[in-house]
Amino acid sequence: MEVPRLDHHMSSPSSPCEDVIKNLSLEAIQLCDRDGNKSQDSGIAEMEELPVPHNIKISNITCDSFKISWDMDSKSKERITHYFIDLNKKENKNSNKFKHKDVPTKLVAKAVPLPMTVRGHWFLSPRTEYTVAVQTASKQVDGDYMVSEWSEIIEFCTGDYSKVHLTQLLEKAEVIAGRMLKFSVFYRNQHKEYFDYIREQHGSALQPSVKDNSGSHGSPISGKLEGIFFSCNTEFNTGKPPQDSPYGRYRFEIAAEKLFNPNTNLYFGDFYCMYTAYHYVILVLAPAGSPGDEFCKQRLPQLNLQDNKFLTCTEEDGAMIYHHAQDVILEVIYTDPVDLSLGTVAEITGHQLMSSSTANAKKDPSCKTCNISVGR
């Protein structure tokens, strides 16, 4: 059963929650005064006989839904007609100055067999901590409600985007990817000190690190997948990598076939923007059978190496030919260590564009091009 958000949809006559909401009188949802005293005409009365939910259990958690169940004493159980569910983001759990234990502030549902599914992208976001409490209620013939005490408050966290949600993002990204341009190298820009450190501390091998929290809030790779970021975008007029970079004046270049070949798997990771007109697509290259490959196989949509809208590897006359999408900025994560001896490190002639960095960048939640309805 899908549980509606009471306060969000109260004034919308076309809301899908209308049938449930109209069961509550306007008086029944009036806020208490600042002292926490219930209004005389609130339409809610206390009835001790109604069982108080306890031992609340949350299960089947996704990025925009969860199942909830609880135990109740059998006393007066048959009189329960509705459940009131107080759901709040954990960081804002003390923000409601008018909350009263007798006033339903968030969700209302008709009593159904437990466990009950709570689903709704308009009030549930991925990777977000929530608190929840439950109250049982009995609707009276005059429209008023008898209610139990609130249950204990418990906490839970919603999940990441599933493959289904990521496929929705993938399809949106395909719309704007544009035509394909040839490229021949992957490259990674950093400061000189970074490459000195790699040589001295890691035997000249670039090491995977945990991806930061840039991009979509629900992305399953943020804060979890280990890899090395590379770029492959080229300038339209030269067919070569741009000479400017936001990440440093030294660039490691490696031939595309060293990282991208029939022995690697390609996955779609994310699609986002940062309040700008251009968009980013994150792709993951993982050597087949590697730990990174196993991680991605369970969580990300896999792409055909030779036929996709973003990054392709095809064979022509015995040579490998590579193409990248023109109209999106590709961020490619390679999940294994990469030795510097496989490429070259040199100083670029352009500028360092700090304003273009995507480190921990937050996705624009209002962009219709790169957001899906499940969350941000």
Tab-separated table of C-alpha atoms in Angstrom:
chain	number	residue	atom	x	y	z
A	1	MET	CA	0.000	0.000	0.000
A	2	GLU	CA	1.330	3.442	-0.871
A	3	VAL	CA	1.074	5.901	2.002
A	4	PRO	CA	0.312	9.528	1.060
A	5	ARG	CA	1.910	12.593	2.520
A	6	LEU	CA	-0.830	14.352	4.418
A	7	ASP	CA	0.481	17.879	4.758
A	8	HIS	CA	1.979	18.113	1.265
A	9	HIS	CA	-1.166	17.197	-0.667
A	10	MET	CA	-3.886	18.674	1.523
A	11	SER	CA	-4.744	21.538	-0.820
A	12	SER	CA	-4.438	19.666	-4.119
A	13	PRO	CA	-7.846	18.543	-5.451
A	14	SER	CA	-6.205	16.381	-8.100
A	15	SER	CA	-3.932	14.557	-5.655
A	16	PRO	CA	-3.895	10.758	-5.775
A	17	CYS	CA	-4.113	10.886	-2.009
A	18	GLU	CA	-7.434	12.740	-2.027
A	19	ASP	CA	-9.558	9.756	-1.009
A	20	VAL	CA	-7.443	9.150	2.069
A	21	ILE	CA	-6.993	12.779	2.987
A	22	LYS	CA	-10.681	13.626	2.880
A	23	ASN	CA	-11.175	11.143	5.714
A	24	LEU	CA	-9.488	13.638	7.998
A	25	SER	CA	-11.443	16.747	8.935
A	26	LEU	CA	-9.597	20.037	8.666
A	27	GLU	CA	-9.991	20.424	12.400
A	28	ALA	CA	-8.197	17.142	12.908
A	29	ILE	CA	-4.955	18.471	11.472
A	30	GLN	CA	-4.860	21.899	13.078
A	31	LEU	CA	-1.556	22.603	14.754
A	32	CYS	CA	-1.325	23.014	18.480
A	33	ASP	CA	-0.500	26.336	20.033
A	34	ARG	CA	3.088	27.172	20.957
A	35	ASP	CA	2.644	25.722	24.455
A	36	GLY	CA	1.730	22.364	22.985
A	37	ASN	CA	-1.899	22.555	24.091
A	38	LYS	CA	-4.428	20.853	21.866
A	39	SER	CA	-7.104	23.051	20.295
A	40	GLN	CA	-10.561	22.512	21.768
A	41	ASP	CA	-12.000	21.773	18.325
A	42	SER	CA	-9.087	19.694	17.131
A	43	GLY	CA	-11.311	16.691	16.546
A	44	ILE	CA	-8.808	14.313	18.140
A	45	ALA	CA	-9.456	12.742	21.500
A	46	GLU	CA	-7.314	10.363	23.492
A	47	MET	CA	-8.439	6.793	24.023
A	48	GLU	CA	-6.240	4.732	26.307
A	49	GLU	CA	-7.793	1.488	25.106
A	50	LEU	CA	-6.206	1.761	21.686
A	51	PRO	CA	-2.973	-0.252	21.606
A	52	VAL	CA	0.313	1.609	21.358
A	53	PRO	CA	2.619	0.301	18.593
A	54	HIS	CA	5.894	-1.111	19.904
A	55	ASN	CA	8.861	-3.114	18.643
A	56	ILE	CA	8.780	-1.270	15.311
A	57	LYS	CA	10.606	-2.985	12.466
A	58	ILE	CA	11.761	-1.391	9.202
A	59	SER	CA	12.577	-3.694	6.267
A	60	ASN	CA	12.864	-3.822	2.463
A	61	ILE	CA	14.437	-0.365	2.390
A	62	THR	CA	15.020	1.210	-1.038
A	63	CYS	CA	15.882	4.742	-2.114
A	64	ASP	CA	12.215	5.796	-2.021
A	65	SER	CA	10.309	3.182	-0.025
A	66	PHE	CA	10.356	0.922	3.011
A	67	LYS	CA	8.159	-1.575	4.801
A	68	ILE	CA	7.106	-0.951	8.379
A	69	SER	CA	5.557	-3.280	10.934
A	70	TRP	CA	5.090	-3.347	14.691
A	71	ASP	CA	3.610	-5.322	17.539
A	72	MET	CA	0.386	-4.355	19.319
A	73	ASP	CA	-1.608	-5.632	22.260
A	74	SER	CA	-4.793	-7.338	21.173
A	75	LYS	CA	-6.891	-5.084	23.404
A	76	SER	CA	-9.216	-2.922	21.259
A	77	LYS	CA	-7.175	-3.840	18.197
A	78	GLU	CA	-10.329	-4.336	16.168
A	79	ARG	CA	-11.272	-0.685	16.677
A	80	ILE	CA	-8.238	0.632	14.780
A	81	THR	CA	-9.211	2.248	11.475
A	82	HIS	CA	-6.095	4.307	10.669
A	83	TYR	CA	-2.379	4.600	11.315
A	84	PHE	CA	-0.648	7.957	11.803
A	85	ILE	CA	3.051	7.901	10.857
A	86	ASP	CA	5.396	10.701	11.905
A	87	LEU	CA	8.293	10.629	9.445
A	88	ASN	CA	11.090	13.214	9.630
A	89	LYS	CA	14.552	13.667	8.243
A	90	LYS	CA	16.886	12.994	11.127
A	91	GLU	CA	18.738	16.280	10.872
A	92	ASN	CA	15.451	18.180	11.091
A	93	LYS	CA	13.735	16.089	13.739
A	94	ASN	CA	13.538	19.034	16.175
A	95	SER	CA	12.493	21.632	13.614
A	96	ASN	CA	8.729	21.323	14.144
A	97	LYS	CA	8.063	23.737	16.988
A	98	PHE	CA	4.345	22.915	17.080
A	99	LYS	CA	4.521	19.124	17.198
A	100	HIS	CA	2.121	17.503	19.674
A	101	LYS	CA	1.798	13.808	20.309
A	102	ASP	CA	-1.904	13.888	19.414
A	103	VAL	CA	-1.613	15.662	16.089
A	104	PRO	CA	-0.616	13.709	12.960
A	105	THR	CA	2.055	15.768	11.233
A	106	LYS	CA	3.153	13.655	8.286
A	107	LEU	CA	1.386	10.573	6.959
A	108	VAL	CA	-2.000	8.920	7.367
A	109	ALA	CA	-3.132	5.545	6.100
A	110	LYS	CA	-6.097	3.277	6.533
A	111	ALA	CA	-5.349	0.304	8.740
A	112	VAL	CA	-4.081	-2.568	6.604
A	113	PRO	CA	-2.360	-5.847	7.412
A	114	LEU	CA	1.278	-5.394	8.403
A	115	PRO	CA	3.940	-5.001	7.154
A	116	MET	CA	2.821	-1.901	5.293
A	117	THR	CA	4.750	-0.307	2.420
A	118	VAL	CA	5.505	3.407	2.623
A	119	ARG	CA	6.502	4.727	-0.777
A	120	GLY	CA	6.814	8.217	-2.224
A	121	HIS	CA	9.628	10.120	-3.918
A	122	TRP	CA	8.054	13.421	-2.853
A	123	PHE	CA	8.965	12.827	0.796
A	124	LEU	CA	11.658	10.117	0.699
A	125	SER	CA	15.152	10.800	-0.647
A	126	PRO	CA	17.946	8.268	-1.243
A	127	ARG	CA	20.795	7.871	1.249
A	128	THR	CA	18.963	9.944	3.864
A	129	GLU	CA	18.514	9.259	7.591
A	130	TYR	CA	14.962	9.438	8.937
A	131	THR	CA	13.161	9.050	12.242
A	132	VAL	CA	9.756	7.422	12.405
A	133	ALA	CA	7.057	6.952	15.067
A	134	VAL	CA	3.587	5.421	14.781
A	135	GLN	CA	0.198	6.046	16.354
A	136	THR	CA	-3.002	4.012	16.007
A	137	ALA	CA	-6.335	5.785	15.546
A	138	SER	CA	-10.035	4.988	15.472
A	139	LYS	CA	-12.322	7.157	13.392
A	140	GLN	CA	-15.621	7.951	15.087
A	141	VAL	CA	-19.034	8.388	13.475
A	142	ASP	CA	-18.801	12.162	13.885
A	143	GLY	CA	-15.473	12.277	12.007
A	144	ASP	CA	-13.321	12.734	15.104
A	145	TYR	CA	-10.472	10.398	15.969
A	146	MET	CA	-9.555	8.468	19.074
A	147	VAL	CA	-5.794	7.953	19.155
A	148	SER	CA	-3.176	5.969	21.026
A	149	GLU	CA	0.034	7.319	22.457
A	150	TRP	CA	2.918	7.644	20.013
A	151	SER	CA	5.271	4.708	19.752
A	152	GLU	CA	8.968	4.956	20.434
A	153	ILE	CA	11.023	6.773	17.784
A	154	ILE	CA	13.349	4.683	15.653
A	155	GLU	CA	15.896	5.634	13.003
A	156	PHE	CA	16.722	4.232	9.578
A	157	CYS	CA	18.493	5.251	6.370
A	158	THR	CA	17.140	4.945	2.837
A	159	GLY	CA	19.128	3.128	0.164
A	160	ASP	CA	20.972	3.911	-3.058
A	161	TYR	CA	19.560	4.068	-6.558
A	162	SER	CA	18.867	0.606	-7.933
A	163	LYS	CA	19.767	-0.527	-11.456
A	164	VAL	CA	16.235	0.424	-12.483
A	165	HIS	CA	16.732	4.017	-11.332
A	166	LEU	CA	20.189	4.222	-12.895
A	167	THR	CA	18.759	2.970	-16.174
A	168	GLN	CA	16.333	5.904	-16.069
A	169	LEU	CA	19.316	8.254	-15.624
A	170	LEU	CA	21.146	6.441	-18.430
A	171	GLU	CA	18.236	6.969	-20.807
A	172	LYS	CA	18.141	10.671	-19.959
A	173	ALA	CA	21.881	10.977	-20.592
A	174	GLU	CA	21.572	9.253	-23.953
A	175	VAL	CA	19.197	11.975	-25.158
A	176	ILE	CA	21.852	14.697	-24.936
A	177	ALA	CA	25.065	12.723	-25.520
A	178	GLY	CA	25.460	13.997	-29.085
A	179	ARG	CA	27.580	12.581	-31.870
A	180	MET	CA	30.749	10.575	-31.278
A	181	LEU	CA	34.292	11.932	-31.704
A	182	LYS	CA	37.488	9.934	-32.046
A	183	PHE	CA	40.055	9.891	-29.243
A	184	SER	CA	43.239	7.951	-28.561
A	185	VAL	CA	44.302	8.611	-24.952
A	186	PHE	CA	42.930	8.771	-21.438
A	187	TYR	CA	44.478	11.447	-19.256
A	188	ARG	CA	44.616	12.534	-15.633
A	189	ASN	CA	45.703	15.962	-14.386
A	190	GLN	CA	47.227	16.594	-10.969
A	191	HIS	CA	49.863	18.730	-9.275
A	192	LYS	CA	53.550	17.835	-9.615
A	193	GLU	CA	53.631	16.873	-5.939
A	194	TYR	CA	50.979	14.221	-6.545
A	195	PHE	CA	53.061	12.414	-9.161
A	196	ASP	CA	56.202	12.737	-7.001
A	197	TYR	CA	54.293	11.095	-4.152
A	198	ILE	CA	53.107	8.266	-6.422
A	199	ARG	CA	56.682	7.547	-7.500
A	200	GLU	CA	58.129	7.693	-3.987
A	201	GLN	CA	55.387	6.002	-1.950
A	202	HIS	CA	53.612	3.662	-4.395
A	203	GLY	CA	56.329	2.469	-6.741
A	204	SER	CA	55.037	4.695	-9.577
A	205	ALA	CA	51.601	3.024	-9.574
A	206	LEU	CA	48.475	5.195	-9.434
A	207	GLN	CA	46.275	3.799	-6.656
A	208	PRO	CA	42.459	3.573	-6.627
A	209	SER	CA	40.752	5.690	-3.984
A	210	VAL	CA	37.156	5.918	-2.789
A	211	LYS	CA	34.985	8.100	-4.995
A	212	ASP	CA	33.826	11.335	-3.389
A	213	ASN	CA	30.186	12.413	-2.986
A	214	SER	CA	29.897	14.461	-6.169
A	215	GLY	CA	26.993	13.801	-8.507
A	216	SER	CA	23.600	12.280	-7.752
A	217	HIS	CA	22.833	11.852	-4.070
A	218	GLY	CA	21.549	8.313	-4.667
A	219	SER	CA	24.476	7.075	-6.749
A	220	PRO	CA	25.656	3.673	-5.428
A	221	ILE	CA	29.283	4.414	-6.331
A	222	SER	CA	29.670	7.572	-4.203
A	223	GLY	CA	31.690	6.874	-1.086
A	224	LYS	CA	31.942	3.173	-1.995
A	225	LEU	CA	33.614	2.423	-5.327
A	226	GLU	CA	37.405	2.613	-5.436
A	227	GLY	CA	38.982	3.793	-8.656
A	228	ILE	CA	41.125	6.322	-10.508
A	229	PHE	CA	39.496	9.202	-12.387
A	230	PHE	CA	40.470	9.744	-16.012
A	231	SER	CA	39.208	12.052	-18.735
A	232	CYS	CA	39.001	11.384	-22.461
A	233	ASN	CA	37.164	14.409	-23.891
A	234	THR	CA	38.900	16.118	-26.790
A	235	GLU	CA	38.762	19.562	-28.350
A	236	PHE	CA	36.537	19.606	-31.409
A	237	ASN	CA	38.984	21.516	-33.603
A	238	THR	CA	42.142	19.544	-32.719
A	239	GLY	CA	40.910	16.087	-31.741
A	240	LYS	CA	43.332	16.233	-28.798
A	241	PRO	CA	42.848	16.713	-25.028
A	242	PRO	CA	42.324	20.347	-23.963
A	243	GLN	CA	45.354	22.185	-22.640
A	244	ASP	CA	43.455	23.625	-19.658
A	245	SER	CA	42.493	21.644	-16.553
A	246	PRO	CA	40.882	22.322	-13.147
A	247	TYR	CA	42.936	19.638	-11.410
A	248	GLY	CA	46.602	20.545	-11.933
A	249	ARG	CA	49.273	21.523	-14.438
A	250	TYR	CA	50.782	18.045	-14.832
A	251	ARG	CA	49.102	15.428	-16.980
A	252	PHE	CA	49.477	11.665	-17.189
A	253	GLU	CA	48.477	10.351	-20.612
A	254	ILE	CA	47.965	6.694	-21.410
A	255	ALA	CA	46.973	5.019	-24.670
A	256	ALA	CA	43.272	4.197	-24.663
A	257	GLU	CA	43.843	0.479	-25.380
A	258	LYS	CA	45.791	0.095	-22.128
A	259	LEU	CA	42.621	0.729	-20.095
A	260	PHE	CA	39.791	0.059	-22.537
A	261	ASN	CA	39.818	-3.212	-24.462
A	262	PRO	CA	37.790	-6.414	-24.831
A	263	ASN	CA	39.113	-7.571	-21.435
A	264	THR	CA	37.430	-4.711	-19.587
A	265	ASN	CA	33.767	-4.155	-18.792
A	266	LEU	CA	32.064	-0.774	-19.099
A	267	TYR	CA	29.341	0.484	-16.749
A	268	PHE	CA	27.148	3.579	-16.469
A	269	GLY	CA	27.632	5.257	-13.081
A	270	ASP	CA	25.883	8.636	-12.987
A	271	PHE	CA	24.535	11.661	-14.859
A	272	TYR	CA	24.510	15.123	-13.312
A	273	CYS	CA	25.153	18.855	-13.652
A	274	MET	CA	26.326	21.577	-11.287
A	275	TYR	CA	23.908	24.435	-12.002
A	276	THR	CA	25.490	24.817	-15.453
A	277	ALA	CA	24.426	24.204	-19.037
A	278	TYR	CA	26.820	21.296	-19.543
A	279	HIS	CA	26.376	17.851	-18.061
A	280	TYR	CA	28.660	15.121	-16.735
A	281	VAL	CA	28.416	11.367	-17.282
A	282	ILE	CA	30.386	9.024	-15.023
A	283	LEU	CA	31.465	5.730	-16.583
A	284	VAL	CA	33.342	2.886	-14.915
A	285	LEU	CA	35.971	0.747	-16.653
A	286	ALA	CA	36.693	-2.458	-14.733
A	287	PRO	CA	38.995	-5.310	-15.767
A	288	ALA	CA	36.821	-8.407	-16.167
A	289	GLY	CA	36.665	-10.461	-12.983
A	290	SER	CA	38.329	-7.802	-10.799
A	291	PRO	CA	36.845	-6.704	-7.442
A	292	GLY	CA	35.718	-3.473	-9.102
A	293	ASP	CA	33.985	-5.456	-11.823
A	294	GLU	CA	32.119	-7.559	-9.251
A	295	PHE	CA	31.042	-4.415	-7.393
A	296	CYS	CA	29.695	-2.790	-10.552
A	297	LYS	CA	28.048	-5.932	-11.889
A	298	GLN	CA	25.740	-5.997	-8.877
A	299	ARG	CA	24.863	-2.287	-8.891
A	300	LEU	CA	25.334	-0.576	-12.266
A	301	PRO	CA	23.900	-0.962	-15.794
A	302	GLN	CA	26.503	-2.557	-18.056
A	303	LEU	CA	27.140	-1.024	-21.467
A	304	ASN	CA	28.040	-2.702	-24.745
A	305	LEU	CA	31.675	-1.835	-25.518
A	306	GLN	CA	31.011	-1.405	-29.217
A	307	ASP	CA	27.520	0.087	-29.168
A	308	ASN	CA	26.564	2.762	-26.661
A	309	LYS	CA	26.080	6.547	-26.690
A	310	PHE	CA	29.086	7.517	-24.544
A	311	LEU	CA	32.312	5.558	-25.008
A	312	THR	CA	33.027	2.875	-27.613
A	313	CYS	CA	35.828	0.537	-28.573
A	314	THR	CA	35.645	-1.046	-32.018
A	315	GLU	CA	38.078	-2.876	-34.271
A	316	GLU	CA	38.775	-1.664	-37.807
A	317	ASP	CA	41.408	-3.306	-40.036
A	318	GLY	CA	43.042	-4.919	-37.011
A	319	ALA	CA	43.305	-1.672	-35.034
A	320	MET	CA	41.249	-0.532	-32.053
A	321	ILE	CA	39.295	2.665	-32.684
A	322	TYR	CA	37.871	4.749	-29.830
A	323	HIS	CA	35.047	7.298	-29.710
A	324	HIS	CA	33.575	9.508	-26.974
A	325	ALA	CA	30.330	11.492	-26.815
A	326	GLN	CA	30.752	15.110	-27.833
A	327	ASP	CA	28.031	16.880	-25.838
A	328	VAL	CA	28.679	15.556	-22.316
A	329	ILE	CA	31.798	15.680	-20.164
A	330	LEU	CA	32.888	12.119	-19.455
A	331	GLU	CA	34.462	11.172	-16.135
A	332	VAL	CA	35.907	7.678	-16.439
A	333	ILE	CA	36.757	5.661	-13.334
A	334	TYR	CA	39.291	2.835	-13.779
A	335	THR	CA	39.086	0.398	-10.880
A	336	ASP	CA	42.617	-1.111	-10.845
A	337	PRO	CA	46.064	0.422	-10.168
A	338	VAL	CA	47.799	1.959	-13.211
A	339	ASP	CA	51.580	2.134	-13.502
A	340	LEU	CA	53.016	5.451	-14.688
A	341	SER	CA	55.422	3.533	-16.938
A	342	LEU	CA	52.446	2.687	-19.187
A	343	GLY	CA	52.156	6.342	-20.219
A	344	THR	CA	53.818	9.748	-19.946
A	345	VAL	CA	53.713	12.631	-17.466
A	346	ALA	CA	54.228	16.164	-18.773
A	347	GLU	CA	53.319	19.752	-17.920
A	348	ILE	CA	50.407	21.263	-19.850
A	349	THR	CA	50.708	24.638	-21.558
A	350	GLY	CA	47.238	25.897	-20.582
A	351	HIS	CA	45.734	27.205	-17.373
A	352	GLN	CA	44.414	25.592	-14.226
A	353	LEU	CA	40.670	26.302	-14.117
A	354	MET	CA	39.763	25.868	-10.465
A	355	SER	CA	36.127	26.849	-10.984
A	356	SER	CA	35.582	23.778	-13.154
A	357	SER	CA	36.494	21.213	-10.513
A	358	THR	CA	33.798	18.632	-9.700
A	359	ALA	CA	35.284	17.471	-6.379
A	360	ASN	CA	32.352	16.816	-4.014
A	361	ALA	CA	30.165	18.929	-6.305
A	362	LYS	CA	26.453	18.844	-5.527
A	363	LYS	CA	23.986	18.002	-8.258
A	364	ASP	CA	21.428	20.607	-9.282
A	365	PRO	CA	18.158	19.131	-7.943
A	366	SER	CA	16.020	21.377	-10.145
A	367	CYS	CA	17.486	20.365	-13.521
A	368	LYS	CA	14.877	18.541	-15.590
A	369	THR	CA	17.508	17.154	-17.932
A	370	CYS	CA	19.430	15.018	-15.406
A	371	ASN	CA	17.001	14.282	-12.556
A	372	ILE	CA	14.566	11.425	-12.167
A	373	SER	CA	11.437	11.504	-10.024
A	374	VAL	CA	12.783	9.000	-7.488
A	375	GLY	CA	15.057	11.547	-5.827
A	376	ARG	CA	18.233	13.525	-6.291
